[in-house]
CSV table of C-alpha atoms and ligand atoms in Angstrom, one decimal:
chain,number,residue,atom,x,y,z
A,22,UNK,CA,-141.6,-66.4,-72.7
A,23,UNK,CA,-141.1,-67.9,-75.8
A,24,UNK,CA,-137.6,-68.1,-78.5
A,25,UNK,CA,-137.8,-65.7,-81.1
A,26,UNK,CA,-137.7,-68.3,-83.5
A,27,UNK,CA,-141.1,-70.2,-82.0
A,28,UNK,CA,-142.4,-66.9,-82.4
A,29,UNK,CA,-141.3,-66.7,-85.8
A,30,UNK,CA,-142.6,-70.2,-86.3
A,31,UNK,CA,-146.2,-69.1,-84.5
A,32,UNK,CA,-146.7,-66.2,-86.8
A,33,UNK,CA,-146.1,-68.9,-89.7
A,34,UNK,CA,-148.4,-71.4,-88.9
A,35,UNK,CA,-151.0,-68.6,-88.2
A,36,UNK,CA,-151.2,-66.1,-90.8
A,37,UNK,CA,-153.0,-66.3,-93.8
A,38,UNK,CA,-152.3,-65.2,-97.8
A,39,UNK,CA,-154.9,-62.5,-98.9
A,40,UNK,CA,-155.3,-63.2,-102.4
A,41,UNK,CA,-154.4,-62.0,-105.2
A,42,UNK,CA,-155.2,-59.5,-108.0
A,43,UNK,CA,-153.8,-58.0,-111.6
A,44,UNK,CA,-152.6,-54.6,-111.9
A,45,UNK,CA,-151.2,-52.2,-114.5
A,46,UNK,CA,-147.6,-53.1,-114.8
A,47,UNK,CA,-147.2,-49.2,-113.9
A,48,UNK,CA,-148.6,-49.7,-110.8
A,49,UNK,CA,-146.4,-53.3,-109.8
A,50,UNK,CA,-143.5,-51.5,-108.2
A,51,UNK,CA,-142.8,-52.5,-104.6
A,52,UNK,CA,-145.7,-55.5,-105.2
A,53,UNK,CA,-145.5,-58.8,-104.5
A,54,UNK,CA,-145.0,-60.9,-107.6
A,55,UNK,CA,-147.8,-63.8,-107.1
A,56,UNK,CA,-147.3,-65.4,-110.8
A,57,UNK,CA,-144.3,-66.4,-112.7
A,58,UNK,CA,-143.2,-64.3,-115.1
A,59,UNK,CA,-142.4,-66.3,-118.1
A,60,UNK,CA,-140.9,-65.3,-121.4
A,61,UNK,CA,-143.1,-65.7,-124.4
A,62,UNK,CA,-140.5,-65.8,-126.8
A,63,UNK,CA,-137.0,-66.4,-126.9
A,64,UNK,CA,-134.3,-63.5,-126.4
A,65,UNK,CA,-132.7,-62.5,-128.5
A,66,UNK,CA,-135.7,-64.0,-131.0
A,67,UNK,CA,-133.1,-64.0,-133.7
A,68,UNK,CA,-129.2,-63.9,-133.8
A,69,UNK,CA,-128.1,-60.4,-132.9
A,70,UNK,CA,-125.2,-58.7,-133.6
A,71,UNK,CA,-123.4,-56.7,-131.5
A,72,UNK,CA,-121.8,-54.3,-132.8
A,73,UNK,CA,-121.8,-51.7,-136.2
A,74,UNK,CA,-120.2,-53.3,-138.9
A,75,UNK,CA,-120.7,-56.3,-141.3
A,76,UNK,CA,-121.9,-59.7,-140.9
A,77,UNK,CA,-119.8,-62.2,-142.8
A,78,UNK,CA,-118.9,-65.9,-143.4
A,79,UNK,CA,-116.3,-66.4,-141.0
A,80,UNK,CA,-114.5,-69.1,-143.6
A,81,UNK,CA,-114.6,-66.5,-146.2
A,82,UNK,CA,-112.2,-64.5,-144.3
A,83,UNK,CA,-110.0,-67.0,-143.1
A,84,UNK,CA,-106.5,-65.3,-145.7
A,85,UNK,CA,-107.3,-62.0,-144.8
A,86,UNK,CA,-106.7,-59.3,-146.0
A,87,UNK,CA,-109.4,-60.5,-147.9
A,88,UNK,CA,-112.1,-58.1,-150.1
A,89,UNK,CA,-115.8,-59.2,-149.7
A,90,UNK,CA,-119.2,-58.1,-151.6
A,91,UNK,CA,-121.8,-55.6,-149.7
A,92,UNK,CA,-124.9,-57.2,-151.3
A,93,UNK,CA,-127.4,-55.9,-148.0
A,94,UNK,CA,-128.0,-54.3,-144.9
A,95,UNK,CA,-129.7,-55.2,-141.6
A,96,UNK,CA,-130.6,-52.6,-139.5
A,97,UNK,CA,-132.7,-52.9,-135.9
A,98,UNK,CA,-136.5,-53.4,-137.2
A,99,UNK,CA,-135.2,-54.0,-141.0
A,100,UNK,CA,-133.4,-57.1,-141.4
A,101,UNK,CA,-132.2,-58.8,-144.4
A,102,UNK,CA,-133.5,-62.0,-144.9
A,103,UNK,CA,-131.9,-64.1,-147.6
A,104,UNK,CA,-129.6,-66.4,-147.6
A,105,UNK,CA,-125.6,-64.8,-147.2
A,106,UNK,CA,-123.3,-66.6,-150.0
A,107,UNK,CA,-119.8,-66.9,-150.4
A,108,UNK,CA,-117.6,-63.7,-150.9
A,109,UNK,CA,-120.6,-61.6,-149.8
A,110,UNK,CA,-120.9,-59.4,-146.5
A,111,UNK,CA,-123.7,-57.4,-145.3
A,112,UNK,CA,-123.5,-53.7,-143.8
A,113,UNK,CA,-125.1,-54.4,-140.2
A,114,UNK,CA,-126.0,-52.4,-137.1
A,115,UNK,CA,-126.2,-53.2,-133.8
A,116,UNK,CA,-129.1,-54.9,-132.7
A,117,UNK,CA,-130.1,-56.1,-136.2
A,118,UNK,CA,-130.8,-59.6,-137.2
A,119,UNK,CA,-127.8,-61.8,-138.3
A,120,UNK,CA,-129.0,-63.2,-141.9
A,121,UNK,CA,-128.5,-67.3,-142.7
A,122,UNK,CA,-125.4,-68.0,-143.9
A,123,UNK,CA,-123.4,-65.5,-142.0
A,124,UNK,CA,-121.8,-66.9,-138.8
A,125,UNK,CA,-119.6,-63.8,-137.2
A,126,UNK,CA,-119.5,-59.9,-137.6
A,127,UNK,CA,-116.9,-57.5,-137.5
A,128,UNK,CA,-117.0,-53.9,-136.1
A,129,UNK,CA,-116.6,-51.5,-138.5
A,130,UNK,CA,-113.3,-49.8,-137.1
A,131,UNK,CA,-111.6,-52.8,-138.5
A,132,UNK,CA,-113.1,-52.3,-141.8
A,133,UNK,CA,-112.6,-50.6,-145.0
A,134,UNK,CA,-115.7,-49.8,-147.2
A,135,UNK,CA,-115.7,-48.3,-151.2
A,136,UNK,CA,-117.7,-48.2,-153.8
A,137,UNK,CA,-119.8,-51.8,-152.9
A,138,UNK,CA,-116.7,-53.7,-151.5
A,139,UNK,CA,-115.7,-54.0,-148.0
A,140,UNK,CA,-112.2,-55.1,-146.8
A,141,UNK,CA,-111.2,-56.9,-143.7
A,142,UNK,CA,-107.4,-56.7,-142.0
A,143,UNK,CA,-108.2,-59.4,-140.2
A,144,UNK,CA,-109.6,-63.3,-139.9
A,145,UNK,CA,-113.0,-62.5,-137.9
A,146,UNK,CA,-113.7,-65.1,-135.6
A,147,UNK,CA,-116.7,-67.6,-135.8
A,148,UNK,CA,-119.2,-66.4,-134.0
A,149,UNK,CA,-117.7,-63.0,-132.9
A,150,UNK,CA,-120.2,-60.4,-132.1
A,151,UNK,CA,-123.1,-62.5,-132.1
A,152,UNK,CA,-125.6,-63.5,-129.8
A,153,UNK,CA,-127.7,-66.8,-130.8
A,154,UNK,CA,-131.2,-66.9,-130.2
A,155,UNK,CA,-132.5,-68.1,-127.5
A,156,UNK,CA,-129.2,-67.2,-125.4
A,157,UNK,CA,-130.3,-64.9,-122.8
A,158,UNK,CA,-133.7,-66.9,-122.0
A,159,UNK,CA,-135.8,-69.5,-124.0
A,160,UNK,CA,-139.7,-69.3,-124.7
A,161,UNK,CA,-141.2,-70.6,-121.7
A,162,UNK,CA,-138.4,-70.4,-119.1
A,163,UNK,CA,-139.3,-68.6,-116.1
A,164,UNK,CA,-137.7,-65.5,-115.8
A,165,UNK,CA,-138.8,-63.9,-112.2
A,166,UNK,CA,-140.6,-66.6,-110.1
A,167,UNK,CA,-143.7,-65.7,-108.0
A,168,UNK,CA,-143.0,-64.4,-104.7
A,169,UNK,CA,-140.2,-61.4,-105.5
A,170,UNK,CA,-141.3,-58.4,-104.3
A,171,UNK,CA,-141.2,-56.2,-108.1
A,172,UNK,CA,-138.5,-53.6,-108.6
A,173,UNK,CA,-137.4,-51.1,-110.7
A,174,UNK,CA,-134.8,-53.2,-111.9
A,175,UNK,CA,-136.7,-56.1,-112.6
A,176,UNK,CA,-139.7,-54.2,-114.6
A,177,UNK,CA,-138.1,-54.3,-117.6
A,178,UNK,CA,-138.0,-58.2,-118.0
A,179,UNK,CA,-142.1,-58.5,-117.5
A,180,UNK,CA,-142.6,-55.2,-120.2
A,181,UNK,CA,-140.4,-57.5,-122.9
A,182,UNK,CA,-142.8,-60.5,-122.4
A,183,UNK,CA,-145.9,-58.8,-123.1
A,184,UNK,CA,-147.1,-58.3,-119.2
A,185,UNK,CA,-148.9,-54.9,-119.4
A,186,UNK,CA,-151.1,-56.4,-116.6
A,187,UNK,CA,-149.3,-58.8,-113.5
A,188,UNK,CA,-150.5,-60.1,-111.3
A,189,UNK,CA,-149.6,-59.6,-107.3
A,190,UNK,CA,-150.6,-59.8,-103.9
A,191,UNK,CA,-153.1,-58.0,-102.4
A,192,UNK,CA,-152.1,-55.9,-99.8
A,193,UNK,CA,-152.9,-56.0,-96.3
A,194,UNK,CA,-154.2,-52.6,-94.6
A,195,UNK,CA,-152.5,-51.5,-91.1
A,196,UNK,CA,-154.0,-49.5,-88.8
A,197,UNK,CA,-151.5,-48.2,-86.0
A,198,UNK,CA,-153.1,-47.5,-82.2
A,199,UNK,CA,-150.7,-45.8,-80.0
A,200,UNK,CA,-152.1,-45.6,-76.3
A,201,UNK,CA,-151.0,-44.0,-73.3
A,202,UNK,CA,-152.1,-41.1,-70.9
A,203,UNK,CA,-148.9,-39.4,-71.8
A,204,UNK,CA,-148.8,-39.2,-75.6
A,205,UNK,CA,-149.0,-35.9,-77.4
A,206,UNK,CA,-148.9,-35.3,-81.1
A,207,UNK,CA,-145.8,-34.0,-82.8
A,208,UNK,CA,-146.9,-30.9,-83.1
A,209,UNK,CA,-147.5,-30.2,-79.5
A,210,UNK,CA,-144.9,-28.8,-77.1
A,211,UNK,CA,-145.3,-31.6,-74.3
A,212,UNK,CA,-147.1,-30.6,-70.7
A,213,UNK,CA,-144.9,-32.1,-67.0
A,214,UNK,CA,-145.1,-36.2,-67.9
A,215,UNK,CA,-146.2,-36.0,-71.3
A,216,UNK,CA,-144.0,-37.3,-74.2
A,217,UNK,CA,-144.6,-36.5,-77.9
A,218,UNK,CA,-146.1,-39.7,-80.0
A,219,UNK,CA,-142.7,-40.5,-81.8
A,220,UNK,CA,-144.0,-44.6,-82.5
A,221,UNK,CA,-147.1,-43.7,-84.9
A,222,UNK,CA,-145.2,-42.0,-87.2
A,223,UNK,CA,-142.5,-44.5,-87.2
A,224,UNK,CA,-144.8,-47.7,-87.8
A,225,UNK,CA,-146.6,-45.9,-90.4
A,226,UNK,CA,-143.3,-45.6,-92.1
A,227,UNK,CA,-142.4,-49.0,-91.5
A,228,UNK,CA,-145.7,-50.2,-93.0
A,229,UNK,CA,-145.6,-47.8,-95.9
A,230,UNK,CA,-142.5,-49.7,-97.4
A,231,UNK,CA,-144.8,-53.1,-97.5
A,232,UNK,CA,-148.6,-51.9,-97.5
A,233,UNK,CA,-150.9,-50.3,-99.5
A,234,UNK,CA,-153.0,-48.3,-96.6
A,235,UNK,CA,-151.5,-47.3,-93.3
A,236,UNK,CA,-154.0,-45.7,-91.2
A,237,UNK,CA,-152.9,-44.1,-87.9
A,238,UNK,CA,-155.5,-44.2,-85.6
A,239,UNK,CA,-156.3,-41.4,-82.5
A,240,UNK,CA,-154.0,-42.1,-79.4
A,241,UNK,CA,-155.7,-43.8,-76.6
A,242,UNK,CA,-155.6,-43.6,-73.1
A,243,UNK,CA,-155.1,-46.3,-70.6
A,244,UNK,CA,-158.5,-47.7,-71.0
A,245,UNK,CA,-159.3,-51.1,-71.1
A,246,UNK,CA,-163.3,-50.2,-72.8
A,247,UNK,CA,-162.2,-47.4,-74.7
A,248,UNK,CA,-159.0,-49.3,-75.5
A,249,UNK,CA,-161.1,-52.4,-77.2
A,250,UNK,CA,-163.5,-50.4,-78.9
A,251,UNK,CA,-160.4,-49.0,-80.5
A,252,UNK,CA,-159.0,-52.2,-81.7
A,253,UNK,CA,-162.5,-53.5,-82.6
A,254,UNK,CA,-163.3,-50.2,-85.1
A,255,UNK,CA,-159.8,-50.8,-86.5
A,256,UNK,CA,-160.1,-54.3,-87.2
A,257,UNK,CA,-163.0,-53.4,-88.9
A,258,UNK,CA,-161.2,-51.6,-91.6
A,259,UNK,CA,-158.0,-53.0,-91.6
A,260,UNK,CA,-156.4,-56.6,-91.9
A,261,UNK,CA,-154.0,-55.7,-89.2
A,262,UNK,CA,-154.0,-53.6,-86.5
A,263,UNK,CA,-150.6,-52.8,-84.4
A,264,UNK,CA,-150.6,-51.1,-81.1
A,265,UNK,CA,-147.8,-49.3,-79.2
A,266,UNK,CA,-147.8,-49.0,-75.1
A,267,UNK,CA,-149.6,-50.7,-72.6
A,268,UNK,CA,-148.0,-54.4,-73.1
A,269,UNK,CA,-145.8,-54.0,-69.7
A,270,UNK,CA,-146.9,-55.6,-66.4
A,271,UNK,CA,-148.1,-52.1,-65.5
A,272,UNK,CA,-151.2,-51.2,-63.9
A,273,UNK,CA,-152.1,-49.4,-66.7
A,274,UNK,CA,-150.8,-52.4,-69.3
A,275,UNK,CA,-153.8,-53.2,-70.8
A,276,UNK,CA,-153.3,-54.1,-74.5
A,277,UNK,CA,-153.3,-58.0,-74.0
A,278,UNK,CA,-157.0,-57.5,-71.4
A,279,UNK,CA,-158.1,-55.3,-74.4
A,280,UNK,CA,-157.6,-57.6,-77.7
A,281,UNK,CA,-159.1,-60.4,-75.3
A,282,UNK,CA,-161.8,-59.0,-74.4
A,283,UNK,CA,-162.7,-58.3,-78.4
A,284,UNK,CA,-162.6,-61.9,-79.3
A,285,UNK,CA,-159.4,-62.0,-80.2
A,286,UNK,CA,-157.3,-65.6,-79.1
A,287,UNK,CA,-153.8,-64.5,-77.9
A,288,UNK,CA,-151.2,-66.5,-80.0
A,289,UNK,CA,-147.7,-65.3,-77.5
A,290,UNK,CA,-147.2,-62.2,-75.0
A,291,UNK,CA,-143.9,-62.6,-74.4
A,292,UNK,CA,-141.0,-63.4,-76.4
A,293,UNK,CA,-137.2,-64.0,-75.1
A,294,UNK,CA,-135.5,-60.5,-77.1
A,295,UNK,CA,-134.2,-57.3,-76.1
A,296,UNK,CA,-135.7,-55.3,-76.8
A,297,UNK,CA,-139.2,-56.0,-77.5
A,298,UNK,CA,-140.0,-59.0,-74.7
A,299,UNK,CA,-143.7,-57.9,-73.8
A,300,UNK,CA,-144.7,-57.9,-77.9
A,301,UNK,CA,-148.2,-59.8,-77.7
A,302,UNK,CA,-149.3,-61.2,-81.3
A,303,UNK,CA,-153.6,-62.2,-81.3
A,304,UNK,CA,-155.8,-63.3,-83.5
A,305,UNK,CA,-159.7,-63.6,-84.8
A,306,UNK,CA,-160.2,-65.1,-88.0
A,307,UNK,CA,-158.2,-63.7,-90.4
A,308,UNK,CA,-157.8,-60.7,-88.5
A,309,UNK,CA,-154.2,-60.1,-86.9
A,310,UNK,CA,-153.4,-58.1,-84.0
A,311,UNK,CA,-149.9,-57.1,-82.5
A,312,UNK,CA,-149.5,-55.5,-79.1
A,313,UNK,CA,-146.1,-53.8,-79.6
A,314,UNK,CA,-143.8,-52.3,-76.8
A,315,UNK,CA,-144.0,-48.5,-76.4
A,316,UNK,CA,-140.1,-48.0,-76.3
A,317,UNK,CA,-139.5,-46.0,-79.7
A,318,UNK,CA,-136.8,-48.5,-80.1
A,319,UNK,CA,-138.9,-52.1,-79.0
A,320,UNK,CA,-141.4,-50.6,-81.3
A,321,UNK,CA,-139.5,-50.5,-84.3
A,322,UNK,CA,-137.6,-53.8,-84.2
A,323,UNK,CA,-140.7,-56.3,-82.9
A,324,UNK,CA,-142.3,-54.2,-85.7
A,325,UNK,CA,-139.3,-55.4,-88.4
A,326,UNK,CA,-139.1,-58.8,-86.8
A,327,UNK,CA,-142.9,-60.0,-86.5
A,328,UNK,CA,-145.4,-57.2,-88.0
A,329,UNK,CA,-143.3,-56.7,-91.2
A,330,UNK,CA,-143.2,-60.5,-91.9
A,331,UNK,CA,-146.8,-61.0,-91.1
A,332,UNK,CA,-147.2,-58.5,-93.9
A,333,UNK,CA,-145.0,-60.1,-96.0
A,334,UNK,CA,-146.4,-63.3,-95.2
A,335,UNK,CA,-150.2,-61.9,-96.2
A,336,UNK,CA,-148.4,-61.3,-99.7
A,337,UNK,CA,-146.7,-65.1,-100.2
A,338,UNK,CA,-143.6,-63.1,-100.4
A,339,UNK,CA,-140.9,-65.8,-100.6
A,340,UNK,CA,-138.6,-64.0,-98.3
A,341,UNK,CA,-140.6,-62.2,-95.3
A,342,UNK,CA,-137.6,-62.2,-92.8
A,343,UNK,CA,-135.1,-59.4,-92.4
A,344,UNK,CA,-132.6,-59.3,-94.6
A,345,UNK,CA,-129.1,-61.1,-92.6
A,346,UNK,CA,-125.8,-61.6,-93.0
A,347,UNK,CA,-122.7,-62.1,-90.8
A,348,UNK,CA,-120.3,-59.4,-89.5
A,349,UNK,CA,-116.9,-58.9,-87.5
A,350,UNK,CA,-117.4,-57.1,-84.9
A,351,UNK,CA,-114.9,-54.6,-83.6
A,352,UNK,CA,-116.2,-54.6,-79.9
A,353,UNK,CA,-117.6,-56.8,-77.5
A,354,UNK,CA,-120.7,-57.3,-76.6
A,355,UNK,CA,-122.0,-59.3,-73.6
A,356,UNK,CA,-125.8,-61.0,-73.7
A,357,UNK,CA,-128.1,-61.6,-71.1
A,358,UNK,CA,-129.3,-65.0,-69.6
A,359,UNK,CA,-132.5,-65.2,-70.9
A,360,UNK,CA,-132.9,-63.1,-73.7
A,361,UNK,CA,-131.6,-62.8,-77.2
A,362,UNK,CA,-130.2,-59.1,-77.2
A,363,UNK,CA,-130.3,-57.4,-80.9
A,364,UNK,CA,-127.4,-54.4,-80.9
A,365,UNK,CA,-128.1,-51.3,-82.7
A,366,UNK,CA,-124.8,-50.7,-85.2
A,367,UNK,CA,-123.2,-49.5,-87.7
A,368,UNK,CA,-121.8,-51.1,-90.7
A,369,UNK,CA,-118.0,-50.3,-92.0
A,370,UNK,CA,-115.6,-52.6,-94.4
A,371,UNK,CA,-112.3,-53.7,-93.3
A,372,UNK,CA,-109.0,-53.5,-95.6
A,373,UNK,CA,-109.6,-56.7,-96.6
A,374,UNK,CA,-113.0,-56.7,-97.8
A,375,UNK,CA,-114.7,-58.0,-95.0
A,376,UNK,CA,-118.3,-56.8,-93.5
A,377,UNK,CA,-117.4,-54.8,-89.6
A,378,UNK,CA,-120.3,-54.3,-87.3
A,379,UNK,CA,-119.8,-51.3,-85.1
A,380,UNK,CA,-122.0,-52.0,-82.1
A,381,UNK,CA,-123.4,-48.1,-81.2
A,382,UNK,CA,-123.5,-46.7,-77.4
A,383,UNK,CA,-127.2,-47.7,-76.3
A,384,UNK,CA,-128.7,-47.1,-72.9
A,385,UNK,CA,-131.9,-49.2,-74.2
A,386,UNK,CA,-135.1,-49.6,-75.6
A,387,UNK,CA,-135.7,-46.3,-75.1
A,388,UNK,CA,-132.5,-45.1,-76.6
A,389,UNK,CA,-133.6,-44.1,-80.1
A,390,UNK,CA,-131.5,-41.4,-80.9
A,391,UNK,CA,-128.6,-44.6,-81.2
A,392,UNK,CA,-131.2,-46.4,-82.8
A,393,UNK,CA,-131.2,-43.6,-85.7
A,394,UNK,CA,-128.0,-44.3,-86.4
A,395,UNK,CA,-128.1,-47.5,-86.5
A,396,UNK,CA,-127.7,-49.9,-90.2
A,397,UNK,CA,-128.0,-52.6,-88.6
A,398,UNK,CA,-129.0,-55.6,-85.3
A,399,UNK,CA,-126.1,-57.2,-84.2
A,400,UNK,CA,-127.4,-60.5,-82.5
A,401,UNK,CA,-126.4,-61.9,-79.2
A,402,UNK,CA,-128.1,-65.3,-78.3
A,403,UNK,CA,-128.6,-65.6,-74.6
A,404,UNK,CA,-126.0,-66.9,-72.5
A,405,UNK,CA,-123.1,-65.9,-75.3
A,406,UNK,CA,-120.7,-63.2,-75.1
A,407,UNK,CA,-118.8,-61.9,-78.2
A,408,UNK,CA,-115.1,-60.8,-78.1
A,409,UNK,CA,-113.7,-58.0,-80.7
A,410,UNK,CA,-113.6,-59.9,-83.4
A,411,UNK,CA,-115.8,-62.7,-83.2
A,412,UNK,CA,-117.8,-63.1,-86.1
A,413,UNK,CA,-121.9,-62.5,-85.2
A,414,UNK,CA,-125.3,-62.6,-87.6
A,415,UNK,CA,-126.5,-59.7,-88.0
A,416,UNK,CA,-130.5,-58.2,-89.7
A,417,UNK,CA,-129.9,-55.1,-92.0
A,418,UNK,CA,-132.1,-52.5,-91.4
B,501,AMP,P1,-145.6,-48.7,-72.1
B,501,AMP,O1,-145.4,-49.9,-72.9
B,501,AMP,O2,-147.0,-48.1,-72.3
B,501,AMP,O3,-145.3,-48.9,-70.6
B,501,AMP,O4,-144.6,-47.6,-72.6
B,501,AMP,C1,-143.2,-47.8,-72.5
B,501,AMP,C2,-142.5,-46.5,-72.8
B,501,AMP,O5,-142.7,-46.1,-74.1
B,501,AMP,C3,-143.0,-45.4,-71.9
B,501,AMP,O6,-141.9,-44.6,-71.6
B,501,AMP,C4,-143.9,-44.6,-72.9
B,501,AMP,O7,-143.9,-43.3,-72.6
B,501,AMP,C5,-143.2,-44.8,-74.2
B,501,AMP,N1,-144.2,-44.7,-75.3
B,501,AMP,C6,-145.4,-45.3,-75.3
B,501,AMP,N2,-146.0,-45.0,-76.4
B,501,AMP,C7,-145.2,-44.2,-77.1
B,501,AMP,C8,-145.4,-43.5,-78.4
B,501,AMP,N3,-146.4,-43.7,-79.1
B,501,AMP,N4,-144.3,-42.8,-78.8
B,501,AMP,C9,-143.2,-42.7,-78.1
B,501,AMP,N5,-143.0,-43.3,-76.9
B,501,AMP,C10,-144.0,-44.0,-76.4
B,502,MG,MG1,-148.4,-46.9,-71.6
């Protein structure tokens, strides 16, 4: 049995980038980022106002009330480009280029416009309502760095550098096996000792949020020929292929016999977590092979914890762990000797702004009706015990 964190470390040493290729920028959401995204110009390219009104020399106004010349206008895509002089103003809208000369605008409220003069109540402060060139970003900065996964918020900043095309990870395919005697599709009502096949659907869903196939594969049995063959075809059409069932001690455990008996070098087959311990991670070439749990609840987290950053890891993500933070929490909760236990909870926010962990009722790893409730893993290394109010890390789900 190894640490999760050895695991962690195993999966790092062993799996492999994919490569890369360029896309539509339409098509980047929810990719991998595997160039810089740098700014080909600077932003704002010119001095940009900020507001309606009129772009002035801030000396000029310094014994307001003063009167001032309109001699222009700069609108957004129509700028005025000579040289502003003294006692002269220019009508200006937002967005629009600040002309030479002028140093400061003032909104228009403050104004008073007739006939070609304009008259300000006020000083206007050097520099007000302006942003210089080059203030946001300068040409050649990097602006999103490689390894970000690509967002709707973030599209925006590669569209206003010219990337109609980035370029991004490729994506690894997953095939999902579940095995067992006793799995039935969804759809069916289950026979005495059958259970429906709640883990297929569940991976696949997991995948889907970092993969661009997901293939779920027929259930099956407890097989050890039919069981390779299984894993073999998959392997042969996807870069990893995840099991569920059949990593116990059981008679009928025979995920571990099956991936050896394809070629494939075990890496770990046991890892010190609850739940999740008889998760088996292979490999054969740059094919990858993971032997989850069939608890609906096992299934999901070794899924988060390893399968999800081996993904993530394919794609040079930057970050492939689960995203963690720290938490109060407002019960106890007792570990185990050997194991690291990971809580299902729930996440609430005290009074006074800090982060509460709510640890849910939860028979086990087969409890995952407490798992659907859950937000979050509270973690408990082994051998600690938290009190109500001890402050524990904790992986958002
Ligand atoms: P196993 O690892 O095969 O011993 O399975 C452990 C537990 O998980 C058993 O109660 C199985 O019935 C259950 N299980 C196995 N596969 C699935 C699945 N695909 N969906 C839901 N539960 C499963
Ligand atoms: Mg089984």
């Amino acid at each position: 049995m190894i640490p999760v964190q050895k695991a962690l470390k195993l999966l790092d040493h062993n799996i492999q980038p994919l490569g890369t290729e360029r896309v539509g920028i339409g098509n980047s959401i929810g990719r991998i980022l595997a160039e810089d995204i740098i700014a080909d110009s600077d932003l704002p390219p010119f001095n940009r106002s900020q507001m309606d009104g009129y772009a002035v020399r801030s000396r000029d106004t310094r014994h307001a009330p003063v009167t001032l010349k309109i001699v222009g206008e700069s609108a957004a895509g129509r700028g005025w480009h000579k040289d502003l002089k003294r006692g002269e103003a220019i009508r200006i809208m937002t967005g629009a280029p600040v002309p030479a000369g002028a140093d400061a605008v003032e909104k228009i409220e403050l104004t008073k416009e007739y006939d070609s003069l304009v008259s300000f109540i006020d000083p206007v402060a050097k520099g007000q309502f302006i942003i210089e060139k080059g203030k946001e970003i300068r040409l050649g900065e990097v602006v999103i760095a490689a390894g970000r996964r690509v967002t709707p918020e973030m599209i925006a900043t590669p569209a206003a550098f010219g990337y109609s095309k980035i370029k991004v990870a490729k994506q690894p395919t997953v095939t999902i096996i579940p095995t067992g005697a006793e799995i039935v599709g969804i759809g069916k009502k289950p026979k005495r000792d059958q259970i429906r096949d709640s883990n297929s659907i569940s991976l696949a869903s997991l995948s889907a949020n970092s993969v661009a196939s997901v293939y779920v594969g027929a259930s099956v049995g407890d097989d050890l020929e039919q069981l390779g063959n299984a894993i073999d075809s998959a392997a042969k059409v996807s870069d990893i292929v995840v099991t569920t069932g059949g990593v116990s001690v059981g008679k009928y455990d025979l995920t571990k016999r099956a991936m050896a008996s394809i070629g494939a070098r075990i890496i770990f087959d046991k890892v010190a977590l609850r739940p999740g311990k008889p998760t088996v991670f292979a490999r054969r070439g740059k094919k990858y092979f993971f032997g989850l749990p069939g608890n609906p609840v096992s299934a999901a987290v070794t899924f988060l914890l390893f399968v999800r950053r081996a993904i993530m890891l394919m794609q040079s993500a930057t970050d492939p762990a689960m995203q963690r933070g720290f938490a109060v929490l407002n019960s106890p909760l007792r570990g185990t000797k050997s194991r690291d236990v990971y809580f299902p909870a729930r996440l609430a926010s005290s009074a006074d702004g800090k982060l509460i962990a709510v640890p849910l009722p939860w028979i086990g790893s087969s409890d995952l009706v407490s798992f659907a409730n859950a937000e979050a893993l509270v973690i408990v290394p082994k051998l600690t015990t938290f009190n109500e109010g001890d402050v524990a890390d904790v992986l958002f789900l």
